[in-house]
Tab-separated table of C-alpha atoms and ligand atoms in Angstrom:
chain	number	residue	atom	x	y	z
A	1	MET	CA	54.810	88.598	62.260
A	2	ASP	CA	51.908	88.231	59.820
A	3	CYS	CA	48.488	87.101	60.922
A	4	LEU	CA	45.469	85.773	59.071
A	5	VAL	CA	42.139	87.514	59.467
A	6	ILE	CA	39.109	85.372	58.692
A	7	LYS	CA	35.464	86.385	58.514
A	8	GLY	CA	33.596	83.138	59.084
A	9	GLY	CA	30.311	81.761	57.892
A	10	THR	CA	30.847	81.255	54.150
A	11	PRO	CA	30.446	77.655	52.888
A	12	LEU	CA	33.495	76.869	50.718
A	13	LYS	CA	32.758	76.069	47.090
A	14	GLY	CA	34.921	75.233	44.100
A	15	GLU	CA	38.132	73.434	43.236
A	16	VAL	CA	41.615	73.399	44.704
A	17	ARG	CA	44.839	71.810	43.454
A	18	ILE	CA	46.741	69.858	46.093
A	19	SER	CA	50.514	70.447	46.290
A	20	GLY	CA	53.334	67.929	46.610
A	21	ALA	CA	53.824	66.413	50.068
A	22	LYS	CA	56.130	68.288	52.463
A	23	ASN	CA	56.858	65.151	54.464
A	24	ALA	CA	57.804	63.228	51.327
A	25	ALA	CA	59.842	66.141	49.938
A	26	LEU	CA	62.240	66.488	52.882
A	27	PRO	CA	63.641	62.898	52.863
A	28	LEU	CA	63.622	62.868	49.033
A	29	MET	CA	65.747	66.020	49.031
A	30	ALA	CA	68.139	64.414	51.535
A	31	ALA	CA	68.377	61.342	49.281
A	32	THR	CA	69.867	63.444	46.477
A	33	LEU	CA	73.060	63.483	48.584
A	34	LEU	CA	73.506	59.768	47.831
A	35	THR	CA	74.856	60.292	44.307
A	36	LYS	CA	77.325	62.527	42.482
A	37	GLU	CA	74.930	62.678	39.522
A	38	GLU	CA	72.133	65.193	39.014
A	39	CYS	CA	68.760	64.415	40.594
A	40	VAL	CA	65.520	66.140	39.664
A	41	LEU	CA	62.525	66.364	42.007
A	42	ARG	CA	59.235	67.652	40.596
A	43	ASN	CA	55.971	68.782	42.213
A	44	LEU	CA	57.820	70.154	45.244
A	45	PRO	CA	55.645	72.436	47.354
A	46	ASN	CA	56.729	76.070	47.734
A	47	LEU	CA	57.185	76.038	51.521
A	48	SER	CA	59.653	77.499	53.954
A	49	ASP	CA	60.663	73.984	55.175
A	50	VAL	CA	61.526	72.993	51.593
A	51	ARG	CA	63.559	76.177	51.056
A	52	PHE	CA	65.350	75.480	54.333
A	53	MET	CA	66.233	71.958	53.251
A	54	ALA	CA	67.575	73.316	49.940
A	55	GLN	CA	69.845	75.652	51.938
A	56	ILE	CA	71.035	72.725	54.062
A	57	LEU	CA	71.973	70.746	50.920
A	58	GLU	CA	73.891	73.798	49.668
A	59	SER	CA	75.667	74.176	52.998
A	60	LEU	CA	76.861	70.558	52.619
A	61	GLY	CA	78.410	71.439	49.234
A	62	ALA	CA	75.661	70.417	46.769
A	63	GLU	CA	74.737	72.595	43.776
A	64	VAL	CA	71.036	73.333	44.077
A	65	GLN	CA	68.636	74.986	41.630
A	66	MET	CA	64.982	75.508	42.402
A	67	ASN	CA	62.580	76.674	39.729
A	68	ARG	CA	58.792	76.627	40.158
A	69	GLY	CA	58.452	73.356	42.020
A	70	THR	CA	61.327	71.618	40.260
A	71	LEU	CA	64.538	71.099	42.170
A	72	ARG	CA	67.830	70.043	40.586
A	73	VAL	CA	70.589	68.877	42.893
A	74	ARG	CA	74.117	67.826	41.989
A	75	ALA	CA	76.011	66.646	45.065
A	76	LYS	CA	79.337	66.071	43.323
A	77	LYS	CA	81.431	66.681	46.386
A	78	ILE	CA	79.861	66.935	49.808
A	79	GLU	CA	81.016	67.315	53.372
A	80	GLY	CA	79.725	65.599	56.488
A	81	TYR	CA	79.482	68.946	58.275
A	82	GLY	CA	76.924	71.547	57.249
A	83	ASP	CA	75.707	74.840	58.653
A	84	TYR	CA	74.546	73.672	62.039
A	85	ASP	CA	72.446	76.665	62.952
A	86	LEU	CA	70.480	75.953	59.811
A	87	ILE	CA	70.153	72.233	60.543
A	88	ARG	CA	69.076	72.854	64.131
A	89	LYS	CA	66.163	75.032	63.018
A	90	MET	CA	64.241	72.241	61.330
A	91	ARG	CA	63.628	68.830	62.855
A	92	GLY	CA	63.089	67.227	59.452
A	93	SER	CA	66.774	67.894	58.700
A	94	ILE	CA	67.694	64.832	60.795
A	95	CYS	CA	67.131	62.821	57.599
A	96	ILE	CA	70.511	63.964	56.237
A	97	LEU	CA	72.153	61.586	58.760
A	98	GLY	CA	71.466	58.422	56.706
A	99	PRO	CA	72.690	59.784	53.340
A	100	LEU	CA	75.834	61.329	54.879
A	101	MET	CA	76.702	58.028	56.578
A	102	SER	CA	76.009	56.092	53.393
A	103	ARG	CA	78.088	58.358	51.156
A	104	LEU	CA	80.906	59.423	53.505
A	105	ASN	CA	80.836	56.909	56.391
A	106	LYS	CA	80.774	59.873	58.749
A	107	ALA	CA	78.345	62.587	59.781
A	108	LYS	CA	77.942	65.311	62.359
A	109	VAL	CA	74.414	66.639	62.763
A	110	SER	CA	72.903	68.732	65.493
A	111	MET	CA	70.714	66.846	67.939
A	112	PRO	CA	67.128	68.032	67.378
A	113	GLY	CA	65.412	69.210	70.537
A	114	GLY	CA	61.851	68.546	71.620
A	115	CYS	CA	59.144	70.808	70.253
A	116	VAL	CA	55.741	72.091	71.145
A	117	ILE	CA	53.996	68.827	70.186
A	118	GLY	CA	56.128	66.804	72.634
A	119	ALA	CA	59.485	65.057	73.027
A	120	ARG	CA	61.099	64.278	69.680
A	121	PRO	CA	63.757	61.654	70.499
A	122	ILE	CA	66.010	60.130	67.825
A	123	ASP	CA	67.096	57.021	69.741
A	124	LEU	CA	65.593	54.749	67.071
A	125	HIS	CA	67.465	56.547	64.253
A	126	LEU	CA	70.703	56.023	66.194
A	127	LYS	CA	69.860	52.392	67.003
A	128	GLY	CA	69.332	51.718	63.300
A	129	MET	CA	72.706	53.288	62.438
A	130	ARG	CA	74.424	51.226	65.159
A	131	ASP	CA	72.795	48.060	63.803
A	132	LEU	CA	74.531	48.844	60.484
A	133	GLY	CA	77.885	49.082	62.262
A	134	ALA	CA	78.134	52.823	63.014
A	135	THR	CA	79.758	54.148	66.157
A	136	ILE	CA	77.781	57.017	67.598
A	137	ARG	CA	78.469	59.554	70.278
A	138	VAL	CA	76.330	62.501	71.298
A	139	GLU	CA	78.439	65.398	72.483
A	140	ALA	CA	77.838	69.110	72.970
A	141	GLY	CA	74.529	69.041	71.143
A	142	TYR	CA	75.773	67.068	68.144
A	143	VAL	CA	75.453	63.494	66.950
A	144	HIS	CA	78.845	62.267	65.732
A	145	ALA	CA	78.499	59.088	63.677
A	146	LYS	CA	81.161	57.116	61.840
A	147	ALA	CA	81.822	53.644	60.471
A	148	ALA	CA	84.758	51.967	58.721
A	149	THR	CA	82.153	50.408	56.404
A	150	LEU	CA	78.398	50.299	56.874
A	151	THR	CA	77.295	46.674	56.830
A	152	GLY	CA	73.753	45.421	56.325
A	153	GLY	CA	72.004	43.780	59.264
A	154	GLU	CA	68.654	43.281	60.976
A	155	THR	CA	67.153	46.247	62.787
A	156	PHE	CA	63.902	46.769	64.693
A	157	LEU	CA	62.526	50.321	64.554
A	158	GLY	CA	59.317	49.972	66.603
A	159	GLY	CA	59.212	52.373	69.549
A	160	ARG	CA	56.849	53.150	72.417
A	161	CYS	CA	54.449	54.916	70.036
A	162	GLY	CA	55.002	52.666	67.023
A	163	PRO	CA	57.521	52.877	64.180
A	164	THR	CA	59.418	56.041	63.334
A	165	VAL	CA	58.833	57.638	59.919
A	166	LEU	CA	62.049	59.652	59.486
A	167	GLY	CA	64.011	56.928	61.343
A	168	THR	CA	62.854	54.394	58.723
A	169	ALA	CA	63.826	56.866	55.966
A	170	ASN	CA	67.264	57.369	57.513
A	171	VAL	CA	68.037	53.666	57.841
A	172	MET	CA	66.775	52.943	54.308
A	173	MET	CA	69.101	55.628	52.918
A	174	ALA	CA	72.068	54.471	55.024
A	175	ALA	CA	71.504	50.850	53.959
A	176	ALA	CA	71.174	51.698	50.250
A	177	LEU	CA	74.975	51.852	49.806
A	178	ALA	CA	75.902	49.536	52.724
A	179	LYS	CA	77.636	46.210	52.214
A	180	GLY	CA	75.135	43.318	52.212
A	181	THR	CA	71.456	43.139	53.057
A	182	THR	CA	69.511	45.097	55.673
A	183	VAL	CA	66.087	44.103	56.954
A	184	ILE	CA	64.074	46.758	58.817
A	185	HIS	CA	61.441	45.210	61.096
A	186	SER	CA	58.547	47.334	62.357
A	187	ALA	CA	59.274	49.877	59.627
A	188	ALA	CA	56.956	52.872	59.213
A	189	CYS	CA	54.302	52.168	56.526
A	190	GLU	CA	53.532	55.806	55.612
A	191	PRO	CA	53.114	56.569	51.861
A	192	GLU	CA	56.101	58.964	52.183
A	193	ILE	CA	58.319	55.920	52.886
A	194	ALA	CA	57.054	54.101	49.781
A	195	ASP	CA	57.693	57.303	47.771
A	196	LEU	CA	61.268	57.506	49.069
A	197	ALA	CA	61.847	53.854	48.139
A	198	ALA	CA	60.506	54.517	44.620
A	199	PHE	CA	63.032	57.364	44.188
A	200	LEU	CA	65.903	55.323	45.645
A	201	ASN	CA	65.047	52.385	43.359
A	202	ALA	CA	65.013	54.766	40.364
A	203	MET	CA	68.529	55.764	41.485
A	204	GLY	CA	69.550	52.088	41.304
A	205	ALA	CA	68.877	50.955	44.894
A	206	LYS	CA	67.411	47.508	45.590
A	207	ILE	CA	64.627	48.013	48.096
A	208	SER	CA	61.525	45.871	48.519
A	209	GLY	CA	58.624	45.910	50.966
A	210	ALA	CA	58.545	49.706	51.506
A	211	GLY	CA	55.067	50.692	52.690
A	212	SER	CA	54.852	47.455	54.722
A	213	PRO	CA	56.304	46.714	58.213
A	214	THR	CA	59.251	44.753	56.749
A	215	VAL	CA	61.608	46.519	54.348
A	216	THR	CA	64.550	44.727	52.731
A	217	ILE	CA	67.456	46.685	51.284
A	218	HIS	CA	70.214	44.966	49.285
A	219	GLY	CA	73.157	47.379	49.365
A	220	VAL	CA	74.577	48.460	45.987
A	221	ARG	CA	78.010	49.949	45.157
A	222	ARG	CA	76.748	53.209	43.690
A	223	LEU	CA	73.595	55.148	42.921
A	224	ARG	CA	72.892	57.278	39.867
A	225	GLY	CA	70.817	60.416	39.251
A	226	ALA	CA	67.040	60.085	38.838
A	227	ASP	CA	63.972	62.168	38.006
A	228	HIS	CA	61.026	61.841	40.382
A	229	ARG	CA	57.620	63.414	40.999
A	230	VAL	CA	56.703	63.919	44.672
A	231	ILE	CA	53.396	62.352	45.789
A	232	PRO	CA	50.455	64.648	46.626
A	233	ASP	CA	50.234	65.912	50.195
A	234	ARG	CA	47.729	63.687	52.013
A	235	ILE	CA	47.615	65.994	55.054
A	236	GLU	CA	46.897	69.063	52.914
A	237	THR	CA	44.187	67.020	51.134
A	238	ALA	CA	42.574	66.067	54.444
A	239	THR	CA	42.771	69.674	55.653
A	240	TYR	CA	40.889	71.043	52.593
A	241	ALA	CA	38.374	68.170	52.716
A	242	LEU	CA	37.681	69.072	56.356
A	243	ALA	CA	37.579	72.798	55.482
A	244	GLY	CA	34.758	71.974	53.049
A	245	ALA	CA	32.999	69.827	55.659
A	246	VAL	CA	33.193	72.282	58.597
A	247	THR	CA	31.809	75.147	56.506
A	248	GLY	CA	29.006	72.958	55.096
A	249	GLY	CA	30.358	73.542	51.600
A	250	GLY	CA	31.185	71.451	48.551
A	251	VAL	CA	34.817	71.324	47.409
A	252	THR	CA	36.657	69.320	44.772
A	253	LEU	CA	40.302	68.506	45.424
A	254	ARG	CA	42.445	67.793	42.365
A	255	ASN	CA	45.900	66.221	42.018
A	256	CYS	CA	45.452	64.244	45.245
A	257	ASN	CA	45.512	60.553	46.139
A	258	PRO	CA	42.432	59.554	48.187
A	259	ALA	CA	43.887	56.027	48.554
A	260	HIS	CA	46.376	57.500	51.045
A	261	LEU	CA	43.543	58.791	53.228
A	262	SER	CA	41.371	55.780	53.956
A	263	ALA	CA	41.321	56.262	57.762
A	264	VAL	CA	40.386	59.959	57.490
A	265	LEU	CA	37.708	59.352	54.855
A	266	ASP	CA	36.285	56.468	56.874
A	267	LYS	CA	35.873	58.720	59.939
A	268	MET	CA	34.530	61.644	57.889
A	269	GLY	CA	31.960	59.259	56.368
A	270	GLU	CA	31.001	57.970	59.827
A	271	ALA	CA	30.543	61.618	60.871
A	272	GLY	CA	28.043	62.088	58.037
A	273	VAL	CA	30.204	63.903	55.445
A	274	ARG	CA	29.466	62.747	51.923
A	275	PHE	CA	32.216	62.432	49.342
A	276	ASP	CA	33.119	60.829	46.009
A	277	THR	CA	36.615	59.609	45.259
A	278	GLY	CA	38.415	59.281	41.945
A	279	ARG	CA	42.006	58.133	41.363
A	280	THR	CA	43.340	61.692	41.740
A	281	THR	CA	40.279	63.638	42.880
A	282	LEU	CA	38.189	63.921	46.000
A	283	ARG	CA	34.824	65.675	45.981
A	284	VAL	CA	33.335	66.583	49.344
A	285	ARG	CA	29.618	67.361	49.588
A	286	PRO	CA	27.784	68.979	52.514
A	287	ALA	CA	26.634	66.612	55.273
A	288	LYS	CA	22.877	66.219	55.777
A	289	GLN	CA	23.432	65.772	59.511
A	290	LEU	CA	26.810	65.701	61.266
A	291	ARG	CA	27.419	63.087	63.985
A	292	SER	CA	30.153	62.855	66.613
A	293	VAL	CA	32.705	60.047	66.223
A	294	ASP	CA	35.647	58.892	68.350
A	295	ILE	CA	39.162	59.140	66.912
A	296	THR	CA	42.470	57.595	67.983
A	297	THR	CA	45.648	58.604	66.174
A	298	MET	CA	47.921	55.776	65.081
A	299	PRO	CA	50.786	55.052	62.703
A	300	HIS	CA	49.727	54.583	59.059
A	301	ALA	CA	47.236	53.166	57.980
A	302	GLY	CA	45.559	54.399	61.163
A	303	PHE	CA	44.211	57.915	61.670
A	304	PRO	CA	47.159	60.352	61.206
A	305	THR	CA	48.248	62.562	64.105
A	306	ASP	CA	48.779	65.339	61.548
A	307	VAL	CA	44.980	65.505	60.968
A	308	GLN	CA	43.909	65.239	64.630
A	309	ALA	CA	43.587	69.009	65.233
A	310	GLN	CA	41.642	69.661	62.008
A	311	MET	CA	39.276	66.712	62.736
A	312	MET	CA	38.616	68.204	66.169
A	313	VAL	CA	37.036	71.219	64.447
A	314	LEU	CA	34.624	68.927	62.576
A	315	MET	CA	33.734	67.341	65.922
A	316	LEU	CA	33.026	70.824	67.347
A	317	LYS	CA	30.433	71.233	64.583
A	318	SER	CA	28.911	67.776	65.230
A	319	PRO	CA	26.268	67.462	67.964
A	320	GLY	CA	27.261	64.955	70.666
A	321	ILE	CA	30.397	63.909	72.499
A	322	SER	CA	33.541	62.822	70.710
A	323	ILE	CA	36.646	61.345	72.364
A	324	ILE	CA	39.817	62.177	70.471
A	325	THR	CA	42.858	60.234	71.675
A	326	GLU	CA	46.404	61.216	70.662
A	327	ARG	CA	48.737	58.216	70.697
A	328	ILE	CA	51.711	59.510	68.678
A	329	PHE	CA	52.794	62.769	70.337
A	330	GLU	CA	52.398	63.455	74.037
A	331	SER	CA	51.311	67.090	73.990
A	332	ARG	CA	49.636	67.661	70.681
A	333	PHE	CA	46.601	69.440	72.118
A	334	MET	CA	47.973	73.009	72.070
A	335	HIS	CA	45.044	74.052	69.863
A	336	VAL	CA	42.501	73.140	72.557
A	337	ASN	CA	42.960	76.280	74.697
A	338	GLU	CA	42.852	78.466	71.593
A	339	LEU	CA	39.669	76.773	70.354
A	340	ALA	CA	38.202	77.405	73.817
A	341	ARG	CA	38.584	81.173	73.155
A	342	MET	CA	36.154	80.639	70.279
A	343	GLY	CA	33.586	78.981	72.537
A	344	ALA	CA	34.661	75.331	72.126
A	345	ASP	CA	33.787	72.964	74.985
A	346	ILE	CA	36.754	70.576	75.213
A	347	SER	CA	38.385	68.998	78.249
A	348	ILE	CA	41.605	67.033	78.331
A	349	GLU	CA	41.792	63.736	80.219
A	350	GLY	CA	45.283	62.224	79.860
A	351	PRO	CA	45.906	61.467	76.167
A	352	SER	CA	42.255	62.164	75.279
A	353	ALA	CA	40.287	65.285	74.475
A	354	ILE	CA	36.580	65.133	75.228
A	355	VAL	CA	34.835	67.338	72.705
A	356	LYS	CA	31.240	68.432	73.283
A	357	GLY	CA	30.132	69.426	69.825
A	358	GLY	CA	27.198	71.177	68.248
A	359	HIS	CA	27.604	74.560	70.007
A	360	PRO	CA	28.192	77.659	67.887
A	361	LEU	CA	31.754	78.993	67.571
A	362	SER	CA	32.497	82.699	67.584
A	363	GLY	CA	35.506	84.532	66.127
A	364	ALA	CA	38.394	85.448	68.460
A	365	ASP	CA	42.085	86.394	68.517
A	366	VAL	CA	44.007	83.117	68.678
A	367	MET	CA	47.645	82.042	68.605
A	368	ALA	CA	49.021	79.299	66.342
A	369	SER	CA	51.459	76.997	68.183
A	370	ASP	CA	52.450	74.522	65.456
A	371	LEU	CA	51.675	73.732	61.867
A	372	ARG	CA	48.595	71.524	62.232
A	373	ALA	CA	47.207	73.509	65.187
A	374	SER	CA	47.347	76.581	62.905
A	375	ALA	CA	45.371	74.754	60.235
A	376	ALA	CA	42.735	73.797	62.816
A	377	LEU	CA	42.389	77.414	63.983
A	378	ILE	CA	41.898	78.584	60.390
A	379	LEU	CA	39.206	75.932	59.879
A	380	ALA	CA	37.523	76.969	63.122
A	381	GLY	CA	37.681	80.624	62.026
A	382	MET	CA	35.894	79.790	58.759
A	383	ALA	CA	33.243	77.780	60.629
A	384	ALA	CA	32.698	80.483	63.290
A	385	LYS	CA	30.476	83.539	63.373
A	386	GLY	CA	32.408	86.805	63.273
A	387	THR	CA	36.089	87.595	62.812
A	388	THR	CA	39.018	85.414	63.844
A	389	ARG	CA	42.600	86.627	63.850
A	390	VAL	CA	45.170	83.775	63.754
A	391	ASN	CA	48.508	85.109	65.005
A	392	ARG	CA	52.003	83.637	64.412
A	393	VAL	CA	51.040	82.476	60.973
A	394	TYR	CA	54.646	81.599	60.031
A	395	HIS	CA	53.922	78.088	61.324
A	396	ILE	CA	51.372	77.564	58.560
A	397	ASP	CA	53.797	78.698	55.837
A	398	ARG	CA	56.132	75.840	56.853
A	399	GLY	CA	53.650	73.265	55.609
A	400	TYR	CA	50.776	74.691	53.532
A	401	GLU	CA	51.530	76.265	50.157
A	402	ASN	CA	49.607	79.536	49.683
A	403	ILE	CA	46.846	78.508	52.102
A	404	ASP	CA	45.156	81.934	52.156
A	405	GLY	CA	45.187	82.150	48.329
A	406	LYS	CA	43.764	78.638	47.961
A	407	LEU	CA	41.019	79.282	50.536
A	408	ARG	CA	40.132	82.621	48.935
A	409	ALA	CA	39.715	80.811	45.608
A	410	LEU	CA	37.162	78.597	47.401
A	411	GLY	CA	35.251	81.673	48.530
A	412	ALA	CA	36.655	82.135	52.044
A	413	ASP	CA	36.928	85.676	53.396
A	414	ILE	CA	40.556	85.476	54.537
A	415	SER	CA	43.358	88.015	54.335
A	416	ARG	CA	46.957	88.265	55.479
A	417	GLU	CA	47.887	91.279	57.541
A	418	PRO	CA	51.060	92.373	59.254
A	419	GLY	CA	50.809	91.378	62.944
A	420	GLN	CA	51.216	93.761	65.862
B	501	EPU	N1	60.105	58.289	68.390
B	501	EPU	C1	60.943	57.698	69.304
B	501	EPU	N2	62.259	57.554	68.967
B	501	EPU	C2	62.763	57.967	67.779
B	501	EPU	C3	61.898	58.584	66.851
B	501	EPU	C4	60.555	58.736	67.190
B	501	EPU	O1	60.521	57.308	70.391
B	501	EPU	O2	63.965	57.782	67.541
B	501	EPU	C5	58.678	58.470	68.721
B	501	EPU	C6	58.227	59.917	68.682
B	501	EPU	O3	58.490	60.566	69.903
B	501	EPU	C7	56.761	59.800	68.384
B	501	EPU	C8	56.701	58.579	67.469
B	501	EPU	O4	57.911	57.850	67.717
B	501	EPU	O5	56.072	59.493	69.557
B	501	EPU	C9	56.577	58.890	65.995
B	501	EPU	O6	57.600	59.797	65.596
B	501	EPU	P1	58.228	59.764	64.133
B	501	EPU	O7	59.694	59.509	64.262
B	501	EPU	O8	57.448	58.818	63.279
B	501	EPU	O9	58.009	61.256	63.657
B	501	EPU	P2	58.944	61.999	62.647
B	501	EPU	O10	59.423	61.048	61.643
B	501	EPU	O11	59.926	62.825	63.369
B	501	EPU	C10	57.142	62.617	60.838
B	501	EPU	C11	56.528	63.880	60.295
B	501	EPU	C12	55.594	64.488	61.334
B	501	EPU	C13	54.519	63.450	61.678
B	501	EPU	C14	55.191	62.171	62.201
B	501	EPU	C15	54.208	61.050	62.504
B	501	EPU	C16	58.219	64.763	58.802
B	501	EPU	C17	59.184	65.846	58.486
B	501	EPU	N3	57.579	64.841	59.963
B	501	EPU	O12	57.912	63.017	61.986
B	501	EPU	O13	54.976	65.609	60.687
B	501	EPU	O14	53.663	63.967	62.672
B	501	EPU	O15	56.131	61.685	61.191
B	501	EPU	O16	53.464	60.738	61.379
B	501	EPU	O17	58.029	63.864	57.998
B	501	EPU	C18	53.853	67.648	60.557
B	501	EPU	O18	53.948	67.565	59.322
B	501	EPU	O19	53.145	68.525	61.126
B	501	EPU	C19	54.597	66.718	61.399
B	501	EPU	C20	54.853	66.939	62.682
C-alpha cells in the first residue's frame, strides 16, 4: 500500500485547478440508467470511486466509455441485478436503487454496512421508496425492492441528523418516471442535489425546488439523453484553501464555486484567514494572526462534515481553544488520535473535540482511516516541522484527484512511496 511522505514547513504558493465533484458525480452517473439514450457527463474527476461506479453501470448492462474526464453511457438494456461484490465495496453505489426502480420497477442492491465514520443506515431511502408504492424486504444482506407501478406521493426525508443527501437523490430519481407528482419534504439542500436536478431536467424530467427543503417532481413517461458538466468539488476547494491557510501561504483556486462554500469561508474569515472570491476563483492570502473559532457541522448550508477534519488542522495552528462539534456522523474523529502523534492537544467530549491550538506540530508516522481524515493528516504534515508519513493512502485516491501532484505544483515537498 502506497504512503505519502511530506516534509513540512513550506508555505504553499501558486494556482491549482479544482476537479469535478465526486459527490455530484456518483448520483449523476447513476442517473444515466434512467434512459436508453446516450448521456454524456463532463468534468468528471479521475478517482477510484468514479471508476468503480463506471464498473457498476457496466455490470448492470450499460455501455460505458470514459475518456479524460468525459463519460458516455448508453443504458439501452439494463438489469436490476449487478455485480454485488462491486456494489458492496462502495457506499455511494446505493444511489442506483432509485434509477433501477424507476426504469424497471424492481431492484436488488446489497445493503451497505456501517463504516469508520459511523453507522450508515438507509432507512430513509427505503421509506422514500415505500412512500412511492414500493414493497421492500431486506434479506441475506440485500435490499429487494419492487412495485407494480411507482406512484408519486408525499415523503418526509428528515432523519435524526437532518436530511439525507443520497436518500434525496434516490427518491428524486425514482420519482422522475413515477406516475403523478411527488413532494419531498425535508429534502437535502446540498449543491450536489441541485446539480442532479439540473441533469434530470435536461433529460426531460420536471423537477422544481431542488437545493431547497421542498422538492417537487412531476413524473414523466420517458427521459432522453443529455450532456452535462459536473459542478466543481466544494470539499476539494475547501481542502486546498485550508492547505494554503495552515501553511501560511497564498494560493489561488481556479474552476471552483465559492458560492457553495459560504459556511467554510465565513469560519475561515472569523479565524483570521484573508481571501478574495470571484465567480469561479478563490484566492487565499496568509493570515496576519490566526484565532480559534468554534465549529458545528450541519446539513447544507451549515458547515460541512466533510471539511471538519481539515478545519481542525487550522484550529491546531490557531492560538486558543476551539470546540469542534460533529453533528452528522457519530464517530468522525478518527483523525484525532493520529494528530495527537504529531503533538496535537485535542480531547473528545461526546460529539465535541476540544482543540487547544497554537502549539507546534512535529512530523510523525500516521495512519489514514477515511478520505477526509487522510486529507487532514496531509495538511497537518505540511504545517508540521519534520517528516510525516501518511500510510494507507488509498483512501485519499477515492476522493482527491492527483492530490500529491497538485500539492507539489503549489510547492509542497510531498512524494508517494510504496508502503511497507
Ligand atoms: N441517515 C439516516 N438514515 C438514512 C440515511 C442517512 O439516519 O437512511 C443519517 C446518517 O447516518 C447521517 C445523516 O443521516 O447521520 C446524513 O447522511 P447522508 O445520507 O446525508 O449521507 P450520504 O448521503 O450517505 C453523502 C456524502 C458523504 C457526506 C454526507 C453528508 C456521497 C457519496 N457521500 O453521504 O460524503 O459526508 O453526504 O454530507 O455523496 C465524503 O465524501 O467523504 C463523504 C463521506
